[in-house]
Short mmCIF file of C-alpha atoms in Angstrom, two decimals:
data_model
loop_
_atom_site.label_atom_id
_atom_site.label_comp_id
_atom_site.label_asym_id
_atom_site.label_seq_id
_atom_site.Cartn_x
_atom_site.Cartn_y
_atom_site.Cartn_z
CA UNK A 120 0.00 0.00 0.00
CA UNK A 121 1.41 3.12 -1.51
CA UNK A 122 1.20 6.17 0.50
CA UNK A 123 2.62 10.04 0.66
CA UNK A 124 4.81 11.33 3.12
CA UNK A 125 5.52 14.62 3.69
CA UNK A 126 8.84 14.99 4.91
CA UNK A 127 11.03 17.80 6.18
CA UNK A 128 13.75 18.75 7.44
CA UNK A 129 13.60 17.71 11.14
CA UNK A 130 11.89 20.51 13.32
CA UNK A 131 12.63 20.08 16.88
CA UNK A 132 10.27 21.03 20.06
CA UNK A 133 12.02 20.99 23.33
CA UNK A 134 10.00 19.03 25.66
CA UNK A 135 11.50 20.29 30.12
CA UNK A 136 8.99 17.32 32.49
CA UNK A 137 11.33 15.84 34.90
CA UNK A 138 13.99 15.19 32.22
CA UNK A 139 14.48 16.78 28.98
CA UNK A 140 13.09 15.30 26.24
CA UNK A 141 13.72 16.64 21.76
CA UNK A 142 10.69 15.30 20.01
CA UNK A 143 11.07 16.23 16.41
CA UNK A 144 8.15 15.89 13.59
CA UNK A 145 9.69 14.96 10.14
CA UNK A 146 6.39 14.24 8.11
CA UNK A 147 2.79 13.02 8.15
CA UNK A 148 0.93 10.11 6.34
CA UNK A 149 -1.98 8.27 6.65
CA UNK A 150 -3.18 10.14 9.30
CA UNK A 151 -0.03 8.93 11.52
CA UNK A 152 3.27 11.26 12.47
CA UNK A 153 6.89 10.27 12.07
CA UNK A 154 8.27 11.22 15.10
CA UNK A 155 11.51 11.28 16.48
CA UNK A 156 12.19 11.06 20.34
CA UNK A 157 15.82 12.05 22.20
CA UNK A 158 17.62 11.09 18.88
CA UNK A 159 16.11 7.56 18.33
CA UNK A 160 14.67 5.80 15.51
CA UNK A 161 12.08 7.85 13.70
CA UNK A 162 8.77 5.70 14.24
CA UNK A 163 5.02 6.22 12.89
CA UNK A 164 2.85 6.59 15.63
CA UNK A 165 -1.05 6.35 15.20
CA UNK A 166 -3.37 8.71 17.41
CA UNK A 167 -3.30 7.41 20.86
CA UNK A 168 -0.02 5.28 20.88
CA UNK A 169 2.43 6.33 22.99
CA UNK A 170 6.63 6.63 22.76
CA UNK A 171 9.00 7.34 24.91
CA UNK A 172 6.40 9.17 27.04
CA UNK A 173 5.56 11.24 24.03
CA UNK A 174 1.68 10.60 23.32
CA UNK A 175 0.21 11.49 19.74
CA UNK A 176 -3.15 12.73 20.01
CA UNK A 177 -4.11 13.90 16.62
CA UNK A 178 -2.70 14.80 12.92
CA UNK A 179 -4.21 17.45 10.66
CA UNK A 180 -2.44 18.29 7.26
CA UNK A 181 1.13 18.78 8.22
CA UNK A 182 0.69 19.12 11.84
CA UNK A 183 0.51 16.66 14.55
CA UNK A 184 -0.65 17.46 18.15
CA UNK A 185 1.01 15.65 21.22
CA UNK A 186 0.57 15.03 25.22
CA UNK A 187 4.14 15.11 27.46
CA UNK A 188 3.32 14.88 31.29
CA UNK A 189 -0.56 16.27 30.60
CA UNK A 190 0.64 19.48 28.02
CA UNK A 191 -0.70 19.39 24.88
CA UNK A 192 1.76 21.24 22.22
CA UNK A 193 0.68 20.92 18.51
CA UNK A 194 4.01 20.84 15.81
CA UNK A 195 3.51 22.03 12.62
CA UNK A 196 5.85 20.76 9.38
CA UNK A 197 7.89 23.93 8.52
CA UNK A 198 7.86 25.75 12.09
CA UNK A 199 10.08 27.14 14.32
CA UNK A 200 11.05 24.86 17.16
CA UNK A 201 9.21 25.86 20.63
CA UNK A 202 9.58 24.77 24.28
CA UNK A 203 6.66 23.21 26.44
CA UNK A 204 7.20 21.81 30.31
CA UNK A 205 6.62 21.87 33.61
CA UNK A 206 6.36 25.23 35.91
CA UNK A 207 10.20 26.66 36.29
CA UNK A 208 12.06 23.84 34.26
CA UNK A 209 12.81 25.87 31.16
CA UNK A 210 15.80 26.69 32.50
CA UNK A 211 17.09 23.16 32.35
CA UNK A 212 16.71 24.25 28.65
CA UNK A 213 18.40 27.42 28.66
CA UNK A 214 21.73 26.57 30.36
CA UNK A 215 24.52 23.98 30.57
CA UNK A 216 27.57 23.42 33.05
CA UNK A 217 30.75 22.04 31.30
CA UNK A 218 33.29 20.63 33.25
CA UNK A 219 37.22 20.32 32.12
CA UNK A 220 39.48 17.27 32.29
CA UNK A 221 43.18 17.07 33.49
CA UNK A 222 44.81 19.31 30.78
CA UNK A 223 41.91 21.71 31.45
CA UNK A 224 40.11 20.55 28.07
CA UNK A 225 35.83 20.83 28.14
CA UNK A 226 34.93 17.40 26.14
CA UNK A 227 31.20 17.29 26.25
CA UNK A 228 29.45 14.48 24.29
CA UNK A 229 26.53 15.67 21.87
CA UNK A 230 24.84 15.47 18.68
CA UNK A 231 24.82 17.08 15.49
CA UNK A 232 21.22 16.45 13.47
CA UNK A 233 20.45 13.85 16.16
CA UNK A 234 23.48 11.66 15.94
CA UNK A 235 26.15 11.15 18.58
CA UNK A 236 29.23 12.64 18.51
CA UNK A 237 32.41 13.66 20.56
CA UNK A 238 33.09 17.59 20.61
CA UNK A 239 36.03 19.77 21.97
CA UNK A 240 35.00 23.16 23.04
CA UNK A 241 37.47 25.82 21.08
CA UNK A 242 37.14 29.47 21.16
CA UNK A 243 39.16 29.70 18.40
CA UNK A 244 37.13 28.24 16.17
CA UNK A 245 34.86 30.41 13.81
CA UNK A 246 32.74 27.50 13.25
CA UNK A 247 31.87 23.98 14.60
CA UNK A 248 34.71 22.00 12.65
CA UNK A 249 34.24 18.48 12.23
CA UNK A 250 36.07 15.76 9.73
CA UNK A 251 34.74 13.90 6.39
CA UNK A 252 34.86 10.92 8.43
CA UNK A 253 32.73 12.31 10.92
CA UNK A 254 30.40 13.74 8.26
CA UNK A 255 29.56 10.61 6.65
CA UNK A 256 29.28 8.60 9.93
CA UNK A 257 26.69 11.06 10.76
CA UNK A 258 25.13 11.18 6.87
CA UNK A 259 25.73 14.82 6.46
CA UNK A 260 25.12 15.45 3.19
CA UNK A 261 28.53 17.60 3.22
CA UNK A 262 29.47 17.45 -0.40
CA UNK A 263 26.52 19.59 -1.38
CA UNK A 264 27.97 22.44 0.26
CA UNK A 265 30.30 25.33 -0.84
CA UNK A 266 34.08 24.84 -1.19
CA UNK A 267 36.10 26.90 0.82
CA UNK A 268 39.74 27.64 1.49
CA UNK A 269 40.58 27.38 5.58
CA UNK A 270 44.14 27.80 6.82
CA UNK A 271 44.79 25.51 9.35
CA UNK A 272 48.00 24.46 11.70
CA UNK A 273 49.06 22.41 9.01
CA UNK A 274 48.42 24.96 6.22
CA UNK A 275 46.10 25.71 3.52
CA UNK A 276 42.88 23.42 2.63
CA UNK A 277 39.67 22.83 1.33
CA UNK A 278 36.83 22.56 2.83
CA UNK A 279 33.04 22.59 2.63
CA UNK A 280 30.74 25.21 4.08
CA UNK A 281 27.68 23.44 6.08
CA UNK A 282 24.62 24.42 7.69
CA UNK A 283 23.80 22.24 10.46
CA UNK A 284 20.09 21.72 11.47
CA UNK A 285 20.37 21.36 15.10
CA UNK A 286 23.74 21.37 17.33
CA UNK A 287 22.94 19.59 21.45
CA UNK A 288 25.36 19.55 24.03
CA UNK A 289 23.52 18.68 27.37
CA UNK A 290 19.76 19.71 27.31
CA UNK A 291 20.57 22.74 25.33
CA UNK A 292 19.64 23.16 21.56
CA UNK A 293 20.76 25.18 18.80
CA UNK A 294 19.54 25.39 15.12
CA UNK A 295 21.08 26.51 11.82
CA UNK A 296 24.45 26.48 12.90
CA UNK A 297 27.51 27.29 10.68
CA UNK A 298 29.75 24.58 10.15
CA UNK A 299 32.90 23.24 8.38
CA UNK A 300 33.93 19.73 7.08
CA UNK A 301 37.43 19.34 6.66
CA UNK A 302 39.77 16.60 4.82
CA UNK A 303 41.79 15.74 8.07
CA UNK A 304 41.89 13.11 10.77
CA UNK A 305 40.23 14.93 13.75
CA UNK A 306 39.67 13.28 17.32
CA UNK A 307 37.05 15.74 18.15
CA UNK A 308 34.30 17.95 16.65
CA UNK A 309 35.36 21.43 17.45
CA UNK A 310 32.57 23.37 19.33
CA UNK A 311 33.37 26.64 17.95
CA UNK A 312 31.78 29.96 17.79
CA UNK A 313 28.97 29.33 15.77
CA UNK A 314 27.38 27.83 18.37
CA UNK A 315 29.57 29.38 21.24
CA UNK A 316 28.39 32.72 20.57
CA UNK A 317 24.82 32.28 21.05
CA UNK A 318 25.45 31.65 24.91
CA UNK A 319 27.03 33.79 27.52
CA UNK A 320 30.13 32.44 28.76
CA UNK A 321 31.40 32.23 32.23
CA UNK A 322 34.23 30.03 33.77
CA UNK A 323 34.84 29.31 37.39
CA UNK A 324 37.72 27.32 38.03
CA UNK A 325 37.30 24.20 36.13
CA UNK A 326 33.81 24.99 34.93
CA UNK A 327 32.59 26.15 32.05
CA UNK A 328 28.61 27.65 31.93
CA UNK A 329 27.05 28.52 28.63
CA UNK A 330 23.58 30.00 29.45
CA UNK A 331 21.24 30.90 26.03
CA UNK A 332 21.43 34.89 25.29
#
């Protein structure tokens, strides 16, 4: 049985309860929404089923309405990500504590369009920087973007100029952000300013706070 999905690019809503929760809408069909909850595998739910504590209670068009801990939000295909929760836990959405290793290094884990990966906070960096190998273990479609020259500690080379549809590092979110793929072994995706910038920054002593501006 043939039927038409509507898909988009992934739209997240921010979801505070007692933990934080991304829910993101990627398309409609049939009456059922693909959703995808905390990063795992998109799934179709039907009216009334239930995932992950997210509950679908309706589609219409390209919208889909859903229940976390008794707050209705509806998500629309197309729309701006918004926040929903209980009384005074937005904040868990707004802010993030870093803490450094031995060599004074902040190495939070994350994701990048849902998937894991491994970042290195870098205030040098213009942009989040992250390798080709990276890139495709992640399926970003990298080699669509523009070609650009980037001088680097090794010298001169090419790279491509990304936009990335959502950037996580703890409960926080970030969308559209400016990114890099480069040709070179890497150990770490660099958390640069693209996403650095839209926090303030304060360090005490071997932590790092990035609070949403």
């Amino acid at each position: 049985m043939s039927k038409r999905i509507l898909l988009a690019a992934l739209f997240a809503l921010t979801l505070m309860g007692a933990q934080a929760q991304s829910v993101a809408l990627s398309g409609v069909a049939g009456g059922k929404a693909l959703l995808t909850v905390d990063a795992s595998a998109p799934r179709f739910l039907s009216p009334g089923q239930t995932h992950q504590g997210v509950k679908l209670l309706a589609t219409q068009g390209e919208s889909a309405t859903v229940e976390v801990n008794g707050q209705k939000q509806t998500l629309r295909v197309g729309d701006a990500p918004v926040s929903v929760g209980r009384s005074g836990s937005a904040a868990g959405a707004q802010r993030v504590v870093l803490t450094a290793d031995g060599l004074g290094h902040f190495l939070p884990p994350g994701q990048i369009n849902g998937r894991a990966v491994q970042f290195m906070v870098d205030t040098g960096a213009s942009q989040v920087i992250l390798s080709e190998s990276d890139a495709r273990r992640i399926d970003l479609k990298f080699e669509q973007g523009q070609l650009v020259r980037v001088s680097t500690a090794n010298g001169n080379t090419t790279g491509y100029s990304v936009r990335l549809s959502s950037v996580k590092v703890g409960d926080v979110l970030a969308y559209d952000v400016a990114a890099i793929v480069l040709p070179l072994a890497m150990p770490y995706v660099l958390l640069g300013n693209s996403f650095l910038t839209r926090f303030q920054m304060q360090r005490t002593n071997d932590q790092l706070t990035l609070e949403k501006r």
